Amino acid sequence: MKRSFEIIASAAAVVAMLGACQKEQVNSQDNGSEQKVAELFGTFTVKADYTEPVAEASTKTALVDVDNPYVKWLPTDKINMWEFVDGKENACFQTAQDGTHLSDGGKSATFDITLGGTDPTGNEYCYTAIYPEGALTKNGEIYSFEIPATQTLVNGNFAANADILVGKSVIQGSRISSGSSINVQFKRPGTAVMLTLKGITAGDLISSVKITAPEGQKIAGRCKIDLTTGEVSDKAYENGTNEITLNCGNIAATGDDVLYFRCLDGTWASGSSVSIEVETGVALYTKTVSLPKDYIFADGGLTKFGFQGMAKKDYKAEAMDYIRKIAADAITKIKNMDVSYDVTGEAEVNINQAVLDAELSIERSTSKAEIDEAKEVAEKTIQWIIADVENEYSKELDEAKNEAITDVDKVAHDAKSEIDGLNVTDYVKDDAKCNIDKAVAEAKAAIASATSKDLINEAKNKAIAKIKNEVEQIRPTS
């Protein structure tokens, strides 16, 4: 038999009135446990011990007011609730499909639940609620949830898959009855983190942030939960890692940016290293610091810390430096080809224009992909210009070879004609002509293998000198 009842969601330190239960507001007072380390990376605040569970209200979509933050429930929020009878699991209930009933601007939420399972008798009935619906995984008799190493933020706020709330178990002597209500105080396991990033160029789009905690410090991973008590144990027993990557969805930077994420609680030891990488698409910001003391990330707490003075790797500047270098190398290569000035002059103009086009494209780029594309276009354009010059140079080289061979043949022909008219024996004439043919053959081979106009001219002039020398050797003296 199915019966319906209401669960009123609250994160207040005391149970609120039926039908108007308000989520607890996060108190921004220091409670005497604040740690400030301006010399490290700005202000670093850790709330390690709370007189009331101050972080529980910073549980949902957005911290509305940083100085006095509270978080709003959404109409689409859903939860699961488990029922245990005398310590044995009986059923898991889901939020009704009509969604969450909100009041007080979303500070309060009432969930409609439909009872399921059997209708057993027992001495103790335990009810434990979990947000969001479907957050837990069951393996045998073990329930677990995960604070993931990759969190996709929504407008800079907590990722839905990382924002887990565990309701304090409600234990009573009889089963909940249809039409009745129970109040549940939620607790957020792990630490809510408010991360401030100073110095990112305003207007740049923050695509991702990677935080690396001290080596061996597990800040993300799968944790076990006892649904009869709401207690979390064996934190990061699977998928444990000291890195969390925040997918930020290209948030426009202001230069003083605040992001929220979730991590497992723990103590980051003095002397250990913490690093950050912020990817904006047009630049990579990095910094590594050594902790001067122990830092506590309290379970259920809100930790505020930040980075400033990060080193900037400017993708735009790097791309332009690269393009200017390959352009300069290309111009040098072209000039060394000894191609005609008309060709080299036009090529140099085209290369410089490719550089200017790349500068304009890169300056307008808003992502590394666009920068890389502009760089690739410029590089290919310069390669094409070089190839064109090489083709022209090859044509000019072929023309120079043909001209050189023609010159050698003409000189050889004239020399043989002159030899025929000399008053010497036919034996001498034939020997001289044979030497001339040999010089021509050597010249043609050298010219054909020449890789520059200088080598062509050298082979031609050497052959002409030999040919003329043959004539001089046999010309009778007067």
PDB file of N, CA, C and O in Angstrom, residues 88-141:
ATOM      1  N   LYS A  88      17.168  -2.674   9.282  1.00  0.00           N
ATOM      2  CA  LYS A  88      17.157  -3.332   7.986  1.00  0.00           C
ATOM      3  C   LYS A  88      16.470  -2.435   6.962  1.00  0.00           C
ATOM      4  O   LYS A  88      15.414  -1.869   7.218  1.00  0.00           O
ATOM      5  N   GLU A  89      17.118  -2.343   5.774  1.00  0.00           N
ATOM      6  CA  GLU A  89      16.569  -1.496   4.723  1.00  0.00           C
ATOM      7  C   GLU A  89      15.232  -2.041   4.242  1.00  0.00           C
ATOM      8  O   GLU A  89      15.108  -3.225   3.922  1.00  0.00           O
ATOM      9  N   ASN A  90      14.252  -1.166   4.174  1.00  0.00           N
ATOM     10  CA  ASN A  90      12.924  -1.578   3.713  1.00  0.00           C
ATOM     11  C   ASN A  90      12.614  -1.002   2.335  1.00  0.00           C
ATOM     12  O   ASN A  90      12.116  -1.698   1.457  1.00  0.00           O
ATOM     13  N   ALA A  91      12.936   0.277   2.109  1.00  0.00           N
ATOM     14  CA  ALA A  91      12.560   0.899   0.841  1.00  0.00           C
ATOM     15  C   ALA A  91      13.352   2.180   0.629  1.00  0.00           C
ATOM     16  O   ALA A  91      13.895   2.769   1.564  1.00  0.00           O
ATOM     17  N   CYS A  92      13.417   2.574  -0.629  1.00  0.00           N
ATOM     18  CA  CYS A  92      13.975   3.876  -1.005  1.00  0.00           C
ATOM     19  C   CYS A  92      12.878   4.644  -1.710  1.00  0.00           C
ATOM     20  O   CYS A  92      12.289   4.160  -2.679  1.00  0.00           O
ATOM     21  N   PHE A  93      12.576   5.829  -1.205  1.00  0.00           N
ATOM     22  CA  PHE A  93      11.508   6.650  -1.769  1.00  0.00           C
ATOM     23  C   PHE A  93      12.114   7.766  -2.606  1.00  0.00           C
ATOM     24  O   PHE A  93      13.219   8.236  -2.348  1.00  0.00           O
ATOM     25  N   GLN A  94      11.349   8.209  -3.584  1.00  0.00           N
ATOM     26  CA  GLN A  94      11.784   9.304  -4.429  1.00  0.00           C
ATOM     27  C   GLN A  94      10.832  10.485  -4.297  1.00  0.00           C
ATOM     28  O   GLN A  94       9.667  10.325  -3.967  1.00  0.00           O
ATOM     29  N   THR A  95      11.405  11.663  -4.596  1.00  0.00           N
ATOM     30  CA  THR A  95      10.577  12.858  -4.602  1.00  0.00           C
ATOM     31  C   THR A  95       9.484  12.730  -5.656  1.00  0.00           C
ATOM     32  O   THR A  95       9.716  12.203  -6.743  1.00  0.00           O
ATOM     33  N   ALA A  96       8.310  13.192  -5.310  1.00  0.00           N
ATOM     34  CA  ALA A  96       7.211  13.168  -6.277  1.00  0.00           C
ATOM     35  C   ALA A  96       7.581  13.981  -7.514  1.00  0.00           C
ATOM     36  O   ALA A  96       8.352  14.936  -7.445  1.00  0.00           O
ATOM     37  N   GLN A  97       7.018  13.631  -8.650  1.00  0.00           N
ATOM     38  CA  GLN A  97       7.408  14.242  -9.902  1.00  0.00           C
ATOM     39  C   GLN A  97       6.939  15.686 -10.052  1.00  0.00           C
ATOM     40  O   GLN A  97       7.360  16.373 -10.966  1.00  0.00           O
ATOM     41  N   ASP A  98       6.074  16.141  -9.155  1.00  0.00           N
ATOM     42  CA  ASP A  98       5.618  17.526  -9.293  1.00  0.00           C
ATOM     43  C   ASP A  98       6.637  18.511  -8.721  1.00  0.00           C
ATOM     44  O   ASP A  98       6.401  19.705  -8.714  1.00  0.00           O
ATOM     45  N   GLY A  99       7.760  18.018  -8.238  1.00  0.00           N
ATOM     46  CA  GLY A  99       8.856  18.884  -7.854  1.00  0.00           C
ATOM     47  C   GLY A  99       8.782  19.394  -6.442  1.00  0.00           C
ATOM     48  O   GLY A  99       8.000  18.942  -5.613  1.00  0.00           O
ATOM     49  N   THR A 100       9.625  20.385  -6.181  1.00  0.00           N
ATOM     50  CA  THR A 100       9.800  20.923  -4.841  1.00  0.00           C
ATOM     51  C   THR A 100       8.896  22.126  -4.618  1.00  0.00           C
ATOM     52  O   THR A 100       8.771  22.978  -5.485  1.00  0.00           O
ATOM     53  N   HIS A 101       8.296  22.178  -3.429  1.00  0.00           N
ATOM     54  CA  HIS A 101       7.502  23.343  -3.046  1.00  0.00           C
ATOM     55  C   HIS A 101       8.423  24.319  -2.309  1.00  0.00           C
ATOM     56  O   HIS A 101       9.031  23.978  -1.303  1.00  0.00           O
ATOM     57  N   LEU A 102       8.495  25.537  -2.817  1.00  0.00           N
ATOM     58  CA  LEU A 102       9.419  26.527  -2.264  1.00  0.00           C
ATOM     59  C   LEU A 102       8.663  27.606  -1.513  1.00  0.00           C
ATOM     60  O   LEU A 102       7.512  27.917  -1.813  1.00  0.00           O
ATOM     61  N   SER A 103       9.357  28.182  -0.537  1.00  0.00           N
ATOM     62  CA  SER A 103       8.812  29.339   0.169  1.00  0.00           C
ATOM     63  C   SER A 103       9.965  30.217   0.610  1.00  0.00           C
ATOM     64  O   SER A 103      11.120  29.811   0.579  1.00  0.00           O
ATOM     65  N   ASP A 104       9.639  31.434   0.993  1.00  0.00           N
ATOM     66  CA  ASP A 104      10.637  32.404   1.449  1.00  0.00           C
ATOM     67  C   ASP A 104      11.751  32.566   0.416  1.00  0.00           C
ATOM     68  O   ASP A 104      12.927  32.525   0.728  1.00  0.00           O
ATOM     69  N   GLY A 105      11.352  32.739  -0.839  1.00  0.00           N
ATOM     70  CA  GLY A 105      12.329  32.974  -1.900  1.00  0.00           C
ATOM     71  C   GLY A 105      13.255  31.806  -2.164  1.00  0.00           C
ATOM     72  O   GLY A 105      14.350  31.985  -2.690  1.00  0.00           O
ATOM     73  N   GLY A 106      12.835  30.619  -1.806  1.00  0.00           N
ATOM     74  CA  GLY A 106      13.665  29.437  -2.050  1.00  0.00           C
ATOM     75  C   GLY A 106      14.510  29.023  -0.865  1.00  0.00           C
ATOM     76  O   GLY A 106      15.247  28.038  -0.938  1.00  0.00           O
ATOM     77  N   LYS A 107      14.411  29.746   0.256  1.00  0.00           N
ATOM     78  CA  LYS A 107      15.181  29.354   1.441  1.00  0.00           C
ATOM     79  C   LYS A 107      14.604  28.102   2.089  1.00  0.00           C
ATOM     80  O   LYS A 107      15.314  27.381   2.780  1.00  0.00           O
ATOM     81  N   SER A 108      13.330  27.898   1.886  1.00  0.00           N
ATOM     82  CA  SER A 108      12.659  26.730   2.446  1.00  0.00           C
ATOM     83  C   SER A 108      12.152  25.853   1.316  1.00  0.00           C
ATOM     84  O   SER A 108      11.774  26.337   0.252  1.00  0.00           O
ATOM     85  N   ALA A 109      12.145  24.541   1.564  1.00  0.00           N
ATOM     86  CA  ALA A 109      11.677  23.605   0.547  1.00  0.00           C
ATOM     87  C   ALA A 109      10.903  22.478   1.208  1.00  0.00           C
ATOM     88  O   ALA A 109      11.286  21.979   2.263  1.00  0.00           O
ATOM     89  N   THR A 110       9.800  22.097   0.587  1.00  0.00           N
ATOM     90  CA  THR A 110       9.000  20.965   1.049  1.00  0.00           C
ATOM     91  C   THR A 110       8.922  19.947  -0.068  1.00  0.00           C
ATOM     92  O   THR A 110       8.537  20.276  -1.195  1.00  0.00           O
ATOM     93  N   PHE A 111       9.330  18.718   0.238  1.00  0.00           N
ATOM     94  CA  PHE A 111       9.315  17.654  -0.751  1.00  0.00           C
ATOM     95  C   PHE A 111       8.158  16.698  -0.473  1.00  0.00           C
ATOM     96  O   PHE A 111       7.956  16.291   0.661  1.00  0.00           O
ATOM     97  N   ASP A 112       7.427  16.346  -1.506  1.00  0.00           N
ATOM     98  CA  ASP A 112       6.368  15.349  -1.392  1.00  0.00           C
ATOM     99  C   ASP A 112       6.956  13.977  -1.690  1.00  0.00           C
ATOM    100  O   ASP A 112       7.636  13.784  -2.699  1.00  0.00           O
ATOM    101  N   ILE A 113       6.709  13.030  -0.808  1.00  0.00           N
ATOM    102  CA  ILE A 113       7.279  11.693  -0.917  1.00  0.00           C
ATOM    103  C   ILE A 113       6.144  10.670  -0.991  1.00  0.00           C
ATOM    104  O   ILE A 113       5.146  10.786  -0.283  1.00  0.00           O
ATOM    105  N   THR A 114       6.310   9.665  -1.837  1.00  0.00           N
ATOM    106  CA  THR A 114       5.368   8.550  -1.889  1.00  0.00           C
ATOM    107  C   THR A 114       6.022   7.332  -1.277  1.00  0.00           C
ATOM    108  O   THR A 114       7.087   6.897  -1.728  1.00  0.00           O
ATOM    109  N   LEU A 115       5.399   6.785  -0.227  1.00  0.00           N
ATOM    110  CA  LEU A 115       5.951   5.614   0.436  1.00  0.00           C
ATOM    111  C   LEU A 115       5.879   4.397  -0.473  1.00  0.00           C
ATOM    112  O   LEU A 115       4.940   4.229  -1.246  1.00  0.00           O
ATOM    113  N   GLY A 116       6.891   3.550  -0.337  1.00  0.00           N
ATOM    114  CA  GLY A 116       6.915   2.322  -1.105  1.00  0.00           C
ATOM    115  C   GLY A 116       7.364   1.183  -0.227  1.00  0.00           C
ATOM    116  O   GLY A 116       7.433   1.288   0.999  1.00  0.00           O
ATOM    117  N   GLY A 117       7.695   0.060  -0.826  1.00  0.00           N
ATOM    118  CA  GLY A 117       8.148  -1.096  -0.067  1.00  0.00           C
ATOM    119  C   GLY A 117       7.004  -1.769   0.670  1.00  0.00           C
ATOM    120  O   GLY A 117       5.824  -1.529   0.435  1.00  0.00           O
ATOM    121  N   THR A 118       7.370  -2.629   1.621  1.00  0.00           N
ATOM    122  CA  THR A 118       6.363  -3.301   2.433  1.00  0.00           C
ATOM    123  C   THR A 118       5.906  -2.390   3.557  1.00  0.00           C
ATOM    124  O   THR A 118       6.447  -1.308   3.736  1.00  0.00           O
ATOM    125  N   ASP A 119       4.931  -2.825   4.312  1.00  0.00           N
ATOM    126  CA  ASP A 119       4.430  -2.037   5.443  1.00  0.00           C
ATOM    127  C   ASP A 119       4.659  -2.854   6.712  1.00  0.00           C
ATOM    128  O   ASP A 119       3.729  -3.423   7.296  1.00  0.00           O
ATOM    129  N   PRO A 120       5.968  -2.940   7.135  1.00  0.00           N
ATOM    130  CA  PRO A 120       6.309  -3.861   8.218  1.00  0.00           C
ATOM    131  C   PRO A 120       6.016  -3.270   9.595  1.00  0.00           C
ATOM    132  O   PRO A 120       5.783  -2.074   9.746  1.00  0.00           O
ATOM    133  N   THR A 121       6.056  -4.155  10.574  1.00  0.00           N
ATOM    134  CA  THR A 121       5.996  -3.702  11.966  1.00  0.00           C
ATOM    135  C   THR A 121       7.395  -3.787  12.542  1.00  0.00           C
ATOM    136  O   THR A 121       8.198  -4.639  12.176  1.00  0.00           O
ATOM    137  N   GLY A 122       7.704  -2.878  13.433  1.00  0.00           N
ATOM    138  CA  GLY A 122       9.018  -2.870  14.052  1.00  0.00           C
ATOM    139  C   GLY A 122       9.029  -1.941  15.229  1.00  0.00           C
ATOM    140  O   GLY A 122       8.050  -1.250  15.535  1.00  0.00           O
ATOM    141  N   ASN A 123      10.154  -1.892  15.910  1.00  0.00           N
ATOM    142  CA  ASN A 123      10.298  -1.042  17.083  1.00  0.00           C
ATOM    143  C   ASN A 123      10.960   0.290  16.760  1.00  0.00           C
ATOM    144  O   ASN A 123      10.787   1.262  17.484  1.00  0.00           O
ATOM    145  N   GLU A 124      11.777   0.305  15.659  1.00  0.00           N
ATOM    146  CA  GLU A 124      12.508   1.540  15.335  1.00  0.00           C
ATOM    147  C   GLU A 124      12.467   1.776  13.834  1.00  0.00           C
ATOM    148  O   GLU A 124      12.841   0.917  13.041  1.00  0.00           O
ATOM    149  N   TYR A 125      12.021   2.973  13.459  1.00  0.00           N
ATOM    150  CA  TYR A 125      11.951   3.351  12.054  1.00  0.00           C
ATOM    151  C   TYR A 125      12.921   4.506  11.822  1.00  0.00           C
ATOM    152  O   TYR A 125      12.856   5.535  12.513  1.00  0.00           O
ATOM    153  N   CYS A 126      13.829   4.298  10.855  1.00  0.00           N
ATOM    154  CA  CYS A 126      14.868   5.303  10.571  1.00  0.00           C
ATOM    155  C   CYS A 126      14.663   5.829   9.159  1.00  0.00           C
ATOM    156  O   CYS A 126      14.523   5.051   8.205  1.00  0.00           O
ATOM    157  N   TYR A 127      14.679   7.169   9.030  1.00  0.00           N
ATOM    158  CA  TYR A 127      14.504   7.804   7.722  1.00  0.00           C
ATOM    159  C   TYR A 127      15.713   8.707   7.454  1.00  0.00           C
ATOM    160  O   TYR A 127      16.029   9.587   8.254  1.00  0.00           O
ATOM    161  N   THR A 128      16.389   8.461   6.320  1.00  0.00           N
ATOM    162  CA  THR A 128      17.569   9.245   5.943  1.00  0.00           C
ATOM    163  C   THR A 128      17.383   9.763   4.528  1.00  0.00           C
ATOM    164  O   THR A 128      17.104   8.994   3.601  1.00  0.00           O
ATOM    165  N   ALA A 129      17.545  11.082   4.357  1.00  0.00           N
ATOM    166  CA  ALA A 129      17.365  11.725   3.050  1.00  0.00           C
ATOM    167  C   ALA A 129      18.719  12.111   2.468  1.00  0.00           C
ATOM    168  O   ALA A 129      19.655  12.477   3.194  1.00  0.00           O
ATOM    169  N   ILE A 130      18.805  12.031   1.134  1.00  0.00           N
ATOM    170  CA  ILE A 130      20.025  12.392   0.417  1.00  0.00           C
ATOM    171  C   ILE A 130      19.649  13.304  -0.745  1.00  0.00           C
ATOM    172  O   ILE A 130      18.696  13.048  -1.484  1.00  0.00           O
ATOM    173  N   TYR A 131      20.404  14.371  -0.884  1.00  0.00           N
ATOM    174  CA  TYR A 131      20.297  15.236  -2.064  1.00  0.00           C
ATOM    175  C   TYR A 131      21.614  15.146  -2.833  1.00  0.00           C
ATOM    176  O   TYR A 131      22.679  15.139  -2.228  1.00  0.00           O
ATOM    177  N   PRO A 132      21.580  15.131  -4.170  1.00  0.00           N
ATOM    178  CA  PRO A 132      20.385  15.107  -5.017  1.00  0.00           C
ATOM    179  C   PRO A 132      19.889  13.686  -5.236  1.00  0.00           C
ATOM    180  O   PRO A 132      20.573  12.723  -4.885  1.00  0.00           O
ATOM    181  N   GLU A 133      18.739  13.571  -5.825  1.00  0.00           N
ATOM    182  CA  GLU A 133      18.203  12.267  -6.148  1.00  0.00           C
ATOM    183  C   GLU A 133      19.191  11.516  -7.050  1.00  0.00           C
ATOM    184  O   GLU A 133      19.753  12.071  -7.988  1.00  0.00           O
ATOM    185  N   GLY A 134      19.416  10.245  -6.732  1.00  0.00           N
ATOM    186  CA  GLY A 134      20.337   9.442  -7.528  1.00  0.00           C
ATOM    187  C   GLY A 134      21.792   9.660  -7.199  1.00  0.00           C
ATOM    188  O   GLY A 134      22.669   9.221  -7.947  1.00  0.00           O
ATOM    189  N   ALA A 135      22.098  10.330  -6.067  1.00  0.00           N
ATOM    190  CA  ALA A 135      23.494  10.645  -5.734  1.00  0.00           C
ATOM    191  C   ALA A 135      24.272   9.431  -5.260  1.00  0.00           C
ATOM    192  O   ALA A 135      25.501   9.397  -5.356  1.00  0.00           O
ATOM    193  N   LEU A 136      23.562   8.421  -4.709  1.00  0.00           N
ATOM    194  CA  LEU A 136      24.251   7.279  -4.119  1.00  0.00           C
ATOM    195  C   LEU A 136      24.341   6.107  -5.087  1.00  0.00           C
ATOM    196  O   LEU A 136      23.498   5.923  -5.963  1.00  0.00           O
ATOM    197  N   THR A 137      25.395   5.320  -4.889  1.00  0.00           N
ATOM    198  CA  THR A 137      25.590   4.070  -5.614  1.00  0.00           C
ATOM    199  C   THR A 137      25.579   2.936  -4.603  1.00  0.00           C
ATOM    200  O   THR A 137      26.172   3.056  -3.524  1.00  0.00           O
ATOM    201  N   LYS A 138      24.912   1.837  -4.957  1.00  0.00           N
ATOM    202  CA  LYS A 138      24.857   0.697  -4.048  1.00  0.00           C
ATOM    203  C   LYS A 138      25.640  -0.470  -4.642  1.00  0.00           C
ATOM    204  O   LYS A 138      25.450  -0.841  -5.795  1.00  0.00           O
ATOM    205  N   ASN A 139      26.540  -1.038  -3.829  1.00  0.00           N
ATOM    206  CA  ASN A 139      27.318  -2.203  -4.221  1.00  0.00           C
ATOM    207  C   ASN A 139      27.189  -3.232  -3.104  1.00  0.00           C
ATOM    208  O   ASN A 139      27.821  -3.099  -2.061  1.00  0.00           O
ATOM    209  N   GLY A 140      26.346  -4.226  -3.311  1.00  0.00           N
ATOM    210  CA  GLY A 140      26.046  -5.148  -2.227  1.00  0.00           C
ATOM    211  C   GLY A 140      25.236  -4.430  -1.176  1.00  0.00           C
ATOM    212  O   GLY A 140      24.163  -3.902  -1.449  1.00  0.00           O
ATOM    213  N   GLU A 141      25.750  -4.409   0.032  1.00  0.00           N
ATOM    214  CA  GLU A 141      25.079  -3.695   1.121  1.00  0.00           C
ATOM    215  C   GLU A 141      25.707  -2.332   1.379  1.00  0.00           C
ATOM    216  O   GLU A 141      25.337  -1.635   2.325  1.00  0.00           O
TER     217      GLU A 141
END
